[in-house]
Short mmCIF file of C-alpha atoms in Angstrom, two decimals:
data_model
loop_
_atom_site.label_atom_id
_atom_site.label_comp_id
_atom_site.label_asym_id
_atom_site.label_seq_id
_atom_site.Cartn_x
_atom_site.Cartn_y
_atom_site.Cartn_z
CA MET M 2 83.45 42.68 39.23
CA TRP M 3 80.21 41.27 40.60
CA SER M 4 79.19 37.86 39.50
CA GLU M 5 75.92 37.40 37.68
CA GLY M 6 74.44 35.78 40.83
CA GLN M 7 75.41 38.77 42.98
CA ALA M 8 73.77 41.12 40.51
CA VAL M 9 70.55 39.13 40.54
CA GLY M 10 70.59 39.00 44.34
CA SER M 11 71.14 42.74 44.58
CA ALA M 12 68.28 43.41 42.17
CA ALA M 13 65.98 41.12 44.14
CA ALA M 14 66.91 42.84 47.42
CA ALA M 15 66.27 46.24 45.85
CA ALA M 16 62.91 45.08 44.52
CA LEU M 17 61.96 43.68 47.94
CA LEU M 18 62.98 46.93 49.66
CA PHE M 19 60.94 48.93 47.15
CA LEU M 20 57.92 46.68 47.73
CA VAL M 21 58.22 47.09 51.52
CA LEU M 22 58.49 50.88 51.19
CA LEU M 23 55.48 50.87 48.85
CA LEU M 24 53.42 48.89 51.38
CA VAL M 25 54.49 51.22 54.21
CA VAL M 26 53.53 54.30 52.20
CA ARG M 27 50.22 52.67 51.28
CA GLN M 28 49.55 51.89 54.94
CA LEU M 29 50.39 55.45 56.02
CA LEU M 30 48.05 56.86 53.38
CA LYS M 31 45.27 54.59 54.69
CA GLN M 32 45.82 56.10 58.12
CA ARG M 33 45.04 59.65 56.99
CA ARG M 34 41.70 60.87 58.34
CA PRO M 35 39.13 61.58 55.59
CA VAL M 36 38.02 65.17 55.11
CA GLY M 37 35.40 66.15 57.70
CA PHE M 38 36.10 63.04 59.80
CA PRO M 39 35.84 63.37 63.61
CA PRO M 40 39.09 64.26 65.40
CA GLY M 41 40.86 61.82 67.68
CA PRO M 42 44.09 60.94 69.45
CA ALA M 43 47.27 60.70 67.42
CA GLY M 44 48.43 57.18 66.73
CA LEU M 45 51.72 55.50 66.01
CA PRO M 46 52.85 54.84 62.45
CA LEU M 47 51.39 51.63 61.01
CA ILE M 48 49.55 50.40 64.14
CA GLY M 49 47.69 53.64 64.90
CA ASN M 50 45.89 53.51 68.27
CA ILE M 51 45.94 49.73 68.71
CA HIS M 52 48.61 49.97 71.40
CA SER M 53 46.37 52.30 73.45
CA LEU M 54 43.52 49.78 73.43
CA ALA M 55 45.90 47.07 74.59
CA SER M 56 47.32 49.14 77.45
CA GLU M 57 44.07 49.49 79.44
CA GLN M 58 40.40 48.58 79.37
CA PRO M 59 39.25 49.80 75.91
CA HIS M 60 35.85 51.11 77.05
CA ILE M 61 37.46 53.20 79.80
CA TYR M 62 40.13 54.50 77.41
CA MET M 63 37.43 55.54 74.93
CA LYS M 64 35.35 57.34 77.54
CA ARG M 65 38.43 59.21 78.71
CA GLN M 66 39.27 60.25 75.14
CA SER M 67 35.72 61.57 74.69
CA GLN M 68 36.47 64.14 77.41
CA LEU M 69 39.19 65.49 75.13
CA TYR M 70 37.64 65.10 71.67
CA GLY M 71 33.88 65.05 72.28
CA GLN M 72 31.18 62.38 72.22
CA ILE M 73 32.09 61.44 68.64
CA PHE M 74 35.75 60.93 67.89
CA SER M 75 37.90 58.69 65.72
CA LEU M 76 40.56 56.04 66.22
CA ASP M 77 43.00 54.55 63.77
CA LEU M 78 43.06 50.77 64.19
CA GLY M 79 46.03 50.11 61.96
CA GLY M 80 44.61 51.77 58.87
CA ILE M 81 40.98 50.99 59.73
CA SER M 82 39.33 54.37 60.26
CA THR M 83 36.94 53.94 63.17
CA VAL M 84 34.35 56.23 64.75
CA VAL M 85 33.62 55.86 68.46
CA LEU M 86 30.26 56.94 69.90
CA ASN M 87 30.26 57.96 73.56
CA GLY M 88 27.36 59.02 75.77
CA TYR M 89 23.66 58.36 75.39
CA ASP M 90 22.93 61.30 73.07
CA ALA M 91 25.48 60.25 70.45
CA VAL M 92 24.52 56.57 70.57
CA LYS M 93 20.82 57.40 70.30
CA GLU M 94 21.44 59.79 67.41
CA CYS M 95 23.15 57.08 65.39
CA LEU M 96 21.49 53.80 66.40
CA VAL M 97 17.92 55.10 66.73
CA GLN M 98 17.52 58.26 64.66
CA GLN M 99 19.77 56.93 61.87
CA SER M 100 19.14 53.26 62.59
CA GLU M 101 19.33 52.00 59.01
CA VAL M 102 22.53 53.92 58.25
CA PHE M 103 24.32 52.37 61.24
CA ALA M 104 22.87 48.85 60.90
CA ASP M 105 25.72 47.32 58.90
CA ARG M 106 28.69 45.29 60.14
CA PRO M 107 32.30 46.07 59.19
CA SER M 108 33.99 43.63 56.81
CA LEU M 109 36.90 43.03 59.15
CA PRO M 110 39.30 40.17 58.32
CA LEU M 111 38.58 38.47 61.66
CA PHE M 112 34.83 38.30 61.01
CA LYS M 113 35.41 37.24 57.40
CA LYS M 114 37.62 34.40 58.58
CA LEU M 115 35.23 33.22 61.32
CA THR M 116 31.80 33.54 59.68
CA LYS M 117 32.43 34.85 56.14
CA MET M 118 30.14 37.75 57.17
CA GLY M 119 27.23 35.30 57.23
CA GLY M 120 25.17 33.81 60.01
CA LEU M 121 23.20 36.17 62.21
CA LEU M 122 25.15 38.49 64.51
CA ASN M 123 28.00 39.45 62.17
CA SER M 124 26.14 39.34 58.87
CA ARG M 125 26.11 42.35 56.59
CA TYR M 126 22.98 44.49 56.57
CA GLY M 127 20.85 43.19 53.73
CA ARG M 128 18.83 40.19 52.69
CA GLY M 129 20.93 37.71 54.66
CA TRP M 130 20.55 39.58 57.92
CA THR M 131 16.84 40.25 57.33
CA GLU M 132 16.07 36.57 56.61
CA HIS M 133 18.07 35.23 59.54
CA ARG M 134 16.86 37.86 62.01
CA LYS M 135 13.21 37.26 61.09
CA LEU M 136 13.59 33.50 61.48
CA ALA M 137 15.41 33.79 64.83
CA VAL M 138 12.84 36.22 66.27
CA THR M 139 10.01 33.94 65.15
CA CYS M 140 11.67 30.87 66.70
CA PHE M 141 12.37 32.64 69.99
CA ARG M 142 8.68 33.51 70.18
CA VAL M 143 7.20 30.21 68.92
CA PHE M 144 9.56 27.85 70.75
CA GLY M 145 10.41 30.17 73.62
CA TYR M 146 8.74 32.98 75.51
CA GLY M 147 5.61 32.85 73.32
CA GLN M 148 4.75 29.42 74.73
CA LYS M 149 2.58 29.44 77.84
CA SER M 150 4.62 26.54 79.18
CA PHE M 151 8.02 28.13 78.63
CA GLU M 152 8.08 29.98 81.95
CA SER M 153 7.58 26.66 83.72
CA LYS M 154 10.52 25.20 81.77
CA ILE M 155 12.75 27.99 83.08
CA SER M 156 11.42 27.32 86.58
CA GLU M 157 12.18 23.61 86.18
CA GLU M 158 15.76 24.44 85.17
CA SER M 159 15.98 26.77 88.17
CA MET M 160 15.03 23.92 90.47
CA ILE M 161 17.69 21.64 88.95
CA PHE M 162 20.16 24.50 89.38
CA LEU M 163 19.21 25.01 93.04
CA GLU M 164 19.41 21.29 93.81
CA ALA M 165 22.93 21.23 92.36
CA ILE M 166 23.91 24.13 94.62
CA ASP M 167 22.40 22.31 97.60
CA THR M 168 24.91 19.48 97.18
CA TYR M 169 27.67 21.83 98.40
CA LYS M 170 25.82 22.23 101.75
CA GLY M 171 26.99 25.80 102.33
CA LYS M 172 30.66 25.08 101.60
CA PRO M 173 32.65 27.36 99.25
CA PHE M 174 32.41 26.62 95.52
CA ASP M 175 32.66 28.39 92.15
CA LEU M 176 29.15 29.08 90.86
CA LYS M 177 30.29 29.78 87.27
CA TYR M 178 29.82 26.32 85.79
CA LEU M 179 26.39 25.66 87.28
CA ILE M 180 25.08 29.06 86.14
CA THR M 181 26.56 28.58 82.67
CA ASN M 182 24.90 25.18 82.27
CA ALA M 183 21.55 26.36 83.58
CA VAL M 184 21.42 29.49 81.42
CA SER M 185 22.62 27.76 78.25
CA ASN M 186 19.90 25.14 78.66
CA ILE M 187 17.18 27.77 78.23
CA THR M 188 18.56 28.74 74.82
CA ASN M 189 19.14 25.05 74.04
CA LEU M 190 15.42 24.38 74.43
CA ILE M 191 14.75 26.84 71.59
CA ILE M 192 17.60 25.73 69.34
CA PHE M 193 17.56 21.96 69.92
CA GLY M 194 14.27 21.36 71.73
CA ASP M 195 16.19 19.74 74.59
CA ARG M 196 18.54 20.48 77.48
CA PHE M 197 22.00 19.11 78.28
CA THR M 198 22.82 17.59 81.65
CA TYR M 199 25.34 19.32 83.89
CA GLU M 200 27.53 16.23 83.47
CA ASP M 201 27.72 16.57 79.67
CA THR M 202 31.44 17.34 79.42
CA GLU M 203 31.44 17.65 75.61
CA PHE M 204 28.88 20.45 75.64
CA GLN M 205 30.62 22.14 78.58
CA HIS M 206 33.91 22.02 76.68
CA MET M 207 32.29 23.73 73.70
CA ILE M 208 30.95 26.52 75.92
CA GLU M 209 34.40 26.97 77.47
CA ILE M 210 35.97 27.31 74.02
CA PHE M 211 33.29 29.80 73.03
CA SER M 212 34.00 31.81 76.18
CA GLU M 213 37.73 31.77 75.46
CA ASN M 214 37.08 33.12 71.96
CA ILE M 215 35.01 35.96 73.43
CA GLU M 216 38.18 37.01 75.27
CA LEU M 217 40.53 36.40 72.35
CA ALA M 218 38.38 38.39 69.91
CA ALA M 219 39.04 41.56 71.91
CA SER M 220 42.79 40.99 72.31
CA ALA M 221 45.51 43.13 70.75
CA SER M 222 46.37 40.15 68.55
CA ALA M 223 42.86 40.23 67.06
CA PHE M 224 43.10 43.98 66.36
CA LEU M 225 46.48 43.44 64.71
CA TYR M 226 45.07 40.63 62.57
CA ASN M 227 42.28 42.95 61.37
CA ALA M 228 44.87 45.59 60.44
CA PHE M 229 47.41 43.19 58.96
CA PRO M 230 45.67 39.92 57.98
CA TRP M 231 48.89 38.64 56.40
CA ILE M 232 50.15 37.83 59.91
CA GLY M 233 47.76 34.88 59.69
CA ALA M 234 50.51 33.14 57.77
CA PHE M 235 52.53 32.90 60.97
CA PRO M 236 51.74 29.78 63.05
CA PHE M 237 51.65 31.67 66.36
CA GLY M 238 49.56 34.39 67.99
CA LYS M 239 46.26 34.47 69.85
CA HIS M 240 44.34 34.78 66.58
CA GLN M 241 45.57 31.30 65.63
CA GLN M 242 44.14 29.87 68.85
CA LEU M 243 40.88 31.65 68.08
CA PHE M 244 40.69 30.05 64.62
CA LYS M 245 41.57 26.63 66.03
CA ASN M 246 38.82 26.95 68.65
CA ALA M 247 36.29 28.04 66.05
CA ALA M 248 37.05 25.06 63.79
CA GLU M 249 36.60 22.67 66.72
CA VAL M 250 33.32 24.29 67.72
CA TYR M 251 31.92 24.23 64.17
CA THR M 252 32.66 20.51 63.87
CA PHE M 253 30.85 19.84 67.15
CA LEU M 254 27.90 22.04 66.17
CA LEU M 255 27.48 20.14 62.91
CA CYS M 256 27.25 16.92 64.90
CA LEU M 257 24.59 18.48 67.14
CA ILE M 258 22.61 19.71 64.14
CA GLN M 259 22.65 16.24 62.59
CA ARG M 260 21.70 14.65 65.90
CA PHE M 261 18.72 16.91 66.65
CA SER M 262 17.40 16.98 63.08
CA LYS M 263 16.86 13.22 63.05
CA ASN M 264 13.22 12.16 62.56
CA ARG M 265 12.45 15.66 61.30
CA LYS M 266 9.09 16.14 59.60
CA PRO M 267 9.28 18.93 57.00
CA GLN M 268 7.07 21.95 57.79
CA SER M 269 6.42 20.64 61.31
CA PRO M 270 9.36 22.19 63.14
CA ARG M 271 10.14 21.21 66.71
CA HIS M 272 12.88 23.80 67.25
CA PHE M 273 15.14 26.35 65.52
CA ILE M 274 17.17 23.73 63.61
CA ASP M 275 14.04 22.19 62.06
CA ALA M 276 12.69 25.64 61.16
CA TYR M 277 15.99 26.60 59.53
CA LEU M 278 16.12 23.38 57.49
CA ASP M 279 12.54 24.11 56.35
CA GLU M 280 13.74 27.49 55.06
CA MET M 281 16.60 25.78 53.23
CA ASP M 282 14.09 23.46 51.56
CA LYS M 283 11.75 26.31 50.59
CA ASN M 284 14.57 28.35 49.07
CA LYS M 285 16.60 25.56 47.45
CA ASN M 286 15.82 26.86 43.94
CA ASP M 287 16.63 30.47 44.79
CA PRO M 288 20.28 31.18 43.89
CA GLU M 289 20.18 34.34 46.02
CA SER M 290 19.01 32.56 49.18
CA THR M 291 21.28 32.96 52.21
CA PHE M 292 19.98 29.88 54.02
CA SER M 293 22.72 27.24 53.96
CA MET M 294 24.20 24.55 56.19
CA GLU M 295 27.24 26.74 56.76
CA ASN M 296 25.12 29.71 57.86
CA LEU M 297 23.05 27.37 60.04
CA ILE M 298 26.23 26.34 61.87
CA PHE M 299 27.26 29.97 62.31
CA SER M 300 23.77 30.99 63.49
CA VAL M 301 23.48 28.15 66.03
CA GLY M 302 26.89 28.99 67.46
CA GLU M 303 26.09 32.69 67.72
CA LEU M 304 22.72 32.07 69.38
CA ILE M 305 24.26 29.69 71.91
CA ILE M 306 27.06 32.01 72.97
CA ALA M 307 24.92 35.17 72.86
CA GLY M 308 22.26 33.46 74.94
CA THR M 309 24.76 32.05 77.41
CA GLU M 310 27.67 34.43 77.88
CA THR M 311 25.77 37.63 78.70
CA THR M 312 23.04 36.29 81.00
CA THR M 313 25.52 34.02 82.79
CA ASN M 314 27.79 36.96 83.55
CA VAL M 315 24.90 39.17 84.69
CA LEU M 316 23.96 36.50 87.24
CA ARG M 317 27.58 35.96 88.30
CA TRP M 318 28.01 39.69 88.92
CA ALA M 319 24.64 39.79 90.73
CA VAL M 320 25.71 37.02 93.12
CA LEU M 321 29.05 38.71 93.71
CA PHE M 322 27.38 42.01 94.60
CA MET M 323 24.84 40.36 96.87
CA ALA M 324 27.71 38.85 98.88
CA LEU M 325 29.62 42.13 98.74
CA TYR M 326 26.64 44.19 99.96
CA PRO M 327 24.73 42.08 102.53
CA ASN M 328 22.40 44.99 103.28
CA ILE M 329 21.21 44.99 99.66
CA GLN M 330 20.87 41.21 99.74
CA GLY M 331 18.82 41.58 102.92
CA GLN M 332 16.44 43.97 101.17
CA VAL M 333 15.97 41.48 98.32
CA HIS M 334 15.32 38.68 100.84
CA LYS M 335 12.76 40.84 102.59
CA GLU M 336 10.90 41.60 99.35
CA ILE M 337 10.94 37.95 98.23
CA ASP M 338 9.55 36.84 101.61
CA LEU M 339 6.84 39.49 101.47
CA VAL M 340 5.70 38.95 97.86
CA ILE M 341 6.44 35.27 97.17
CA GLY M 342 6.99 33.61 100.53
CA PRO M 343 9.25 30.65 101.32
CA SER M 344 7.57 27.82 99.43
CA LYS M 345 5.92 29.12 96.22
CA ALA M 346 8.13 29.14 93.14
CA PRO M 347 8.76 32.67 91.77
CA CYS M 348 6.85 33.54 88.62
CA LEU M 349 6.89 36.45 86.18
CA GLU M 350 3.62 37.80 87.57
CA ASP M 351 5.53 38.58 90.77
CA LYS M 352 7.88 40.98 88.97
CA CYS M 353 5.50 43.97 88.97
CA ARG M 354 5.32 43.77 92.79
CA MET M 355 9.07 43.42 93.31
CA SER M 356 10.42 46.87 92.53
CA TYR M 357 13.55 46.55 94.65
CA THR M 358 14.60 43.23 93.09
CA GLU M 359 14.03 44.72 89.64
CA ALA M 360 16.11 47.75 90.62
CA VAL M 361 18.97 45.52 91.75
CA LEU M 362 19.03 43.59 88.48
CA HIS M 363 18.92 46.81 86.46
CA GLU M 364 21.74 48.30 88.48
CA VAL M 365 23.85 45.18 87.89
CA LEU M 366 23.22 45.56 84.15
CA ARG M 367 24.12 49.27 84.26
CA PHE M 368 27.10 49.10 86.58
CA CYS M 369 28.77 45.94 85.24
CA ASN M 370 28.35 46.64 81.50
CA ILE M 371 28.43 43.03 80.35
CA ALA M 372 29.02 43.98 76.69
CA PRO M 373 30.68 47.41 77.03
CA LEU M 374 31.34 47.94 73.31
CA GLY M 375 28.56 45.77 71.93
CA ILE M 376 29.31 44.34 68.48
CA PHE M 377 30.97 46.71 66.03
CA HIS M 378 28.69 48.51 63.59
CA ALA M 379 29.39 49.99 60.16
CA THR M 380 27.73 52.68 58.07
CA SER M 381 25.65 51.46 55.14
CA LYS M 382 26.05 54.79 53.30
CA ASP M 383 27.66 58.22 53.68
CA THR M 384 26.17 60.23 56.52
CA VAL M 385 26.66 63.30 58.71
CA VAL M 386 26.56 63.21 62.51
CA CYS M 387 26.98 66.34 64.61
CA GLY M 388 28.60 68.09 61.66
CA TYR M 389 31.11 65.30 60.97
CA SER M 390 31.22 63.43 57.67
CA ILE M 391 31.27 59.66 58.09
CA PRO M 392 31.82 57.72 54.85
CA HIS M 393 30.06 54.54 53.80
CA GLY M 394 31.70 51.43 55.27
CA THR M 395 33.22 53.16 58.30
CA THR M 396 33.66 50.93 61.35
CA VAL M 397 31.63 52.28 64.29
CA ILE M 398 32.10 51.38 67.98
CA THR M 399 29.25 52.13 70.39
CA ASN M 400 30.67 52.60 73.88
CA LEU M 401 27.71 51.38 75.93
CA TYR M 402 29.83 51.71 79.08
CA SER M 403 29.88 55.48 78.50
CA VAL M 404 26.07 55.44 78.13
CA HIS M 405 25.68 53.87 81.58
CA PHE M 406 28.26 56.18 83.13
CA ASP M 407 27.00 59.34 81.40
CA GLU M 408 26.97 62.04 84.08
CA LYS M 409 24.23 63.89 82.19
CA TYR M 410 21.79 61.06 82.93
CA TRP M 411 23.22 59.30 86.00
CA THR M 412 24.07 60.85 89.36
CA ASN M 413 27.29 59.41 90.84
CA PRO M 414 27.44 56.70 88.16
CA GLU M 415 30.55 55.14 89.73
CA MET M 416 28.47 54.05 92.76
CA PHE M 417 26.51 50.78 92.85
CA CYS M 418 23.10 52.08 93.87
CA PRO M 419 19.87 50.16 93.05
CA GLU M 420 17.82 53.04 94.50
CA ARG M 421 18.49 55.07 91.36
CA PHE M 422 15.82 52.90 89.69
CA LEU M 423 13.20 53.67 92.37
CA ASP M 424 10.96 56.72 92.73
CA SER M 425 10.13 58.47 95.99
CA SER M 426 7.43 55.87 96.67
CA GLY M 427 9.85 52.96 96.20
CA LEU M 428 8.34 51.93 92.87
CA PHE M 429 10.50 50.84 89.95
CA VAL M 430 11.09 53.47 87.25
CA LYS M 431 12.61 53.01 83.80
CA LYS M 432 15.57 55.15 82.83
CA GLU M 433 16.05 56.53 79.33
CA ALA M 434 19.84 56.15 79.18
CA PHE M 435 19.73 52.41 79.85
CA ALA M 436 20.89 50.30 76.93
CA PRO M 437 22.52 47.02 78.04
CA PHE M 438 20.95 45.25 75.05
CA SER M 439 22.01 48.04 72.67
CA LEU M 440 19.57 50.09 70.56
CA GLY M 441 18.26 50.28 67.02
CA ARG M 442 17.88 47.59 64.40
CA ARG M 443 20.71 45.48 65.74
CA HIS M 444 19.55 45.43 69.36
CA CYS M 445 19.71 42.05 71.10
CA LEU M 446 16.92 39.81 69.79
CA GLY M 447 17.04 37.74 72.99
CA GLU M 448 16.35 40.65 75.35
CA GLN M 449 12.90 39.44 76.44
CA LEU M 450 14.21 35.92 77.08
CA ALA M 451 17.23 37.25 79.00
CA ARG M 452 15.00 39.36 81.26
CA MET M 453 12.82 36.34 82.04
CA GLU M 454 15.86 34.21 82.90
CA MET M 455 17.54 36.86 85.05
CA PHE M 456 14.45 37.45 87.15
CA LEU M 457 13.47 33.80 87.64
CA PHE M 458 16.99 32.47 88.32
CA PHE M 459 17.91 35.38 90.61
CA THR M 460 14.74 35.34 92.71
CA SER M 461 14.78 31.53 92.98
CA LEU M 462 18.40 31.65 94.16
CA LEU M 463 17.81 34.38 96.75
CA GLN M 464 14.56 32.81 97.91
CA ARG M 465 16.38 29.66 98.99
CA PHE M 466 19.90 30.82 99.89
CA HIS M 467 21.86 33.39 101.83
CA LEU M 468 25.03 34.19 99.89
CA HIS M 469 28.37 35.15 101.41
CA PHE M 470 32.07 34.84 100.71
CA PRO M 471 34.26 32.39 102.63
CA SER M 472 35.93 33.98 105.65
CA SER M 473 38.95 36.13 104.75
CA TRP M 474 38.07 35.88 101.03
CA THR M 475 38.42 39.14 99.09
CA PRO M 476 36.90 39.14 95.58
CA ASN M 477 38.58 40.78 92.61
CA LEU M 478 36.12 43.37 91.31
CA LYS M 479 38.16 44.22 88.22
CA PRO M 480 36.54 42.46 85.23
CA LYS M 481 38.28 40.06 82.88
CA LEU M 482 38.70 41.78 79.54
CA GLY M 483 37.04 40.51 76.40
CA MET M 484 34.06 41.30 74.19
CA THR M 485 32.10 40.75 77.40
CA LEU M 486 33.13 41.70 80.92
CA GLN M 487 32.98 38.78 83.32
CA PRO M 488 34.13 38.62 86.92
CA HIS M 489 37.27 36.74 87.81
CA SER M 490 36.58 33.35 89.37
CA TYR M 491 35.37 33.63 92.94
CA LEU M 492 34.16 31.30 95.68
CA ILE M 493 30.74 31.66 97.25
CA CYS M 494 28.93 30.00 100.16
CA ALA M 495 25.22 29.38 99.63
CA GLU M 496 23.52 28.56 102.92
CA ARG M 497 19.88 27.48 103.12
CA ARG M 498 17.66 30.17 104.57
CA TYR M 499 15.11 27.64 105.85
#
C-alpha cells in the first residue's frame, strides 16, 4: 500500500500535469487566427513563427512571405496575433488613411517592463502620448531648428568632428565613435542645453548600452519574453541583459536630469528638461496628468537614442558607400566644389542647389533601411483593411524595408542608384514611396532635425576629405541585426583634399 506521503506526492504531480496541460491548451487556443484575420505562414506549436524571425533577417523574411500571402498577412508570435504590412500601398492605407486607428502601441511585456507603456515613443495612444508628443515637438522647434542660431551650432559641432578626424592624418580608423558623439550632441543641445565632450566616457558608455539594447530588443529572446513573460524569472537570457542595461541607463539619466535642472527658473525653460519640469509643476494637482519624473526619464532616454542611433547609422552607411563607390563620391566632391567651394562652411541654403548630394543621401536612406520595421503599432479599435478584419489591440508591424524595395514604385530596387532621385535635367525629385521616418501620426518627430544634421555633417565631411578603405580591406555590407540596421565596424581613411 502507498504511504500517505506517496499519495500526496502523486496528487501533486497529477495537479501539476493538469495545470501544464491547461496552460498548453490555453496557449494553443490563443494561437488560433480570429475570424476574417489575414492569412499567413503556419507556425510551430506554442512559439508560432518566432523561430522563422530568428533564422534570417526579419524584414527580408516578411517581404518574402508577402509574395505568398499578399501585402497584408499575419504572424503568430507565440500567441500574439500580429499583422504585417508590406509595400507602400498597404502601409499608406493603414498609417495615413486610417492614421488614428493604427496610432496605438501594443502592450507587449517587454515594453511594459522597460517603460510601463509611458514616456514618448512606446506610450499608448491617448492623453499621455498627446501631451508628451506636443511638448517634444515644441521643444525641438523652440530649442532646436526653430532657432536662427541652431544651424550654426550644428556647423560648430561639424568643425569639432572634422578636427577630430584630422588627428588621424589619413590613417585607418573606425569612424563610429566620432559620428556617434557628434550626432548625439545635437540632440543633447535640445534636451540638456549643452554638449558632451568626445572624452566623456560616462556618456559614451550610456550610448553604447543604449545601442546594445537596440540590438537585444529585436532578438529571439525578446520575442520569447513577449510571448512567455514568465521566463523573466530565470536569471539568464538576453532579455535579462536588456533589463540590466536599462536600469543602469535610467540611473545615469536621473543624475543628468538633476545636474542640468540646477538653477532652473520656473516658466523660463532653457531646454527640454526645464520645459518638462514646468509641465509637472502646472499639472501637479491633476490626478490624471501623465507628466512625472519617471516619464521624464523614459522620454529623455528615448529622445537621446532616437536622435542618435538612426542619424549616426545613416552617416556611417553614407561614408561606407562613398568609399565603396568612388565615382559617386567624385560626383559629390564635384558638386560641393561647384556650389560651396573649398573654404566656405556648408549651410542649409546650399541644399536646393545640390541635387546630386541630396539624391545620394536619399538613396542611402532608401537602400539601407535604418529602421526596417519601425516601432510596432497596434490598432486602437476594430477595423477592416483590404477585406480583412483586424480586431482592436492587434499588434501591427510596418515593413518599411518592403516600402523601399517595392517593385511597383522602384525600378531595380536592389541596386544602389542615387540617379533614381534625379529627373532628366539632373534636378532632385521627391518620391512618393519614400518613408524612412515612417508615416502617419507616429512618424518621427525629429525628421526635420535629422535632415539638417545629415546634410551639414555629410557635406562638411566630403568638402574636406577624400574617403577610402585601407588597402586590401573588404567591408562587410551585411547589416548587424537589431531594431535598427547598422553596418559592421569598418576602417576608413580620410585624407585631406586640400
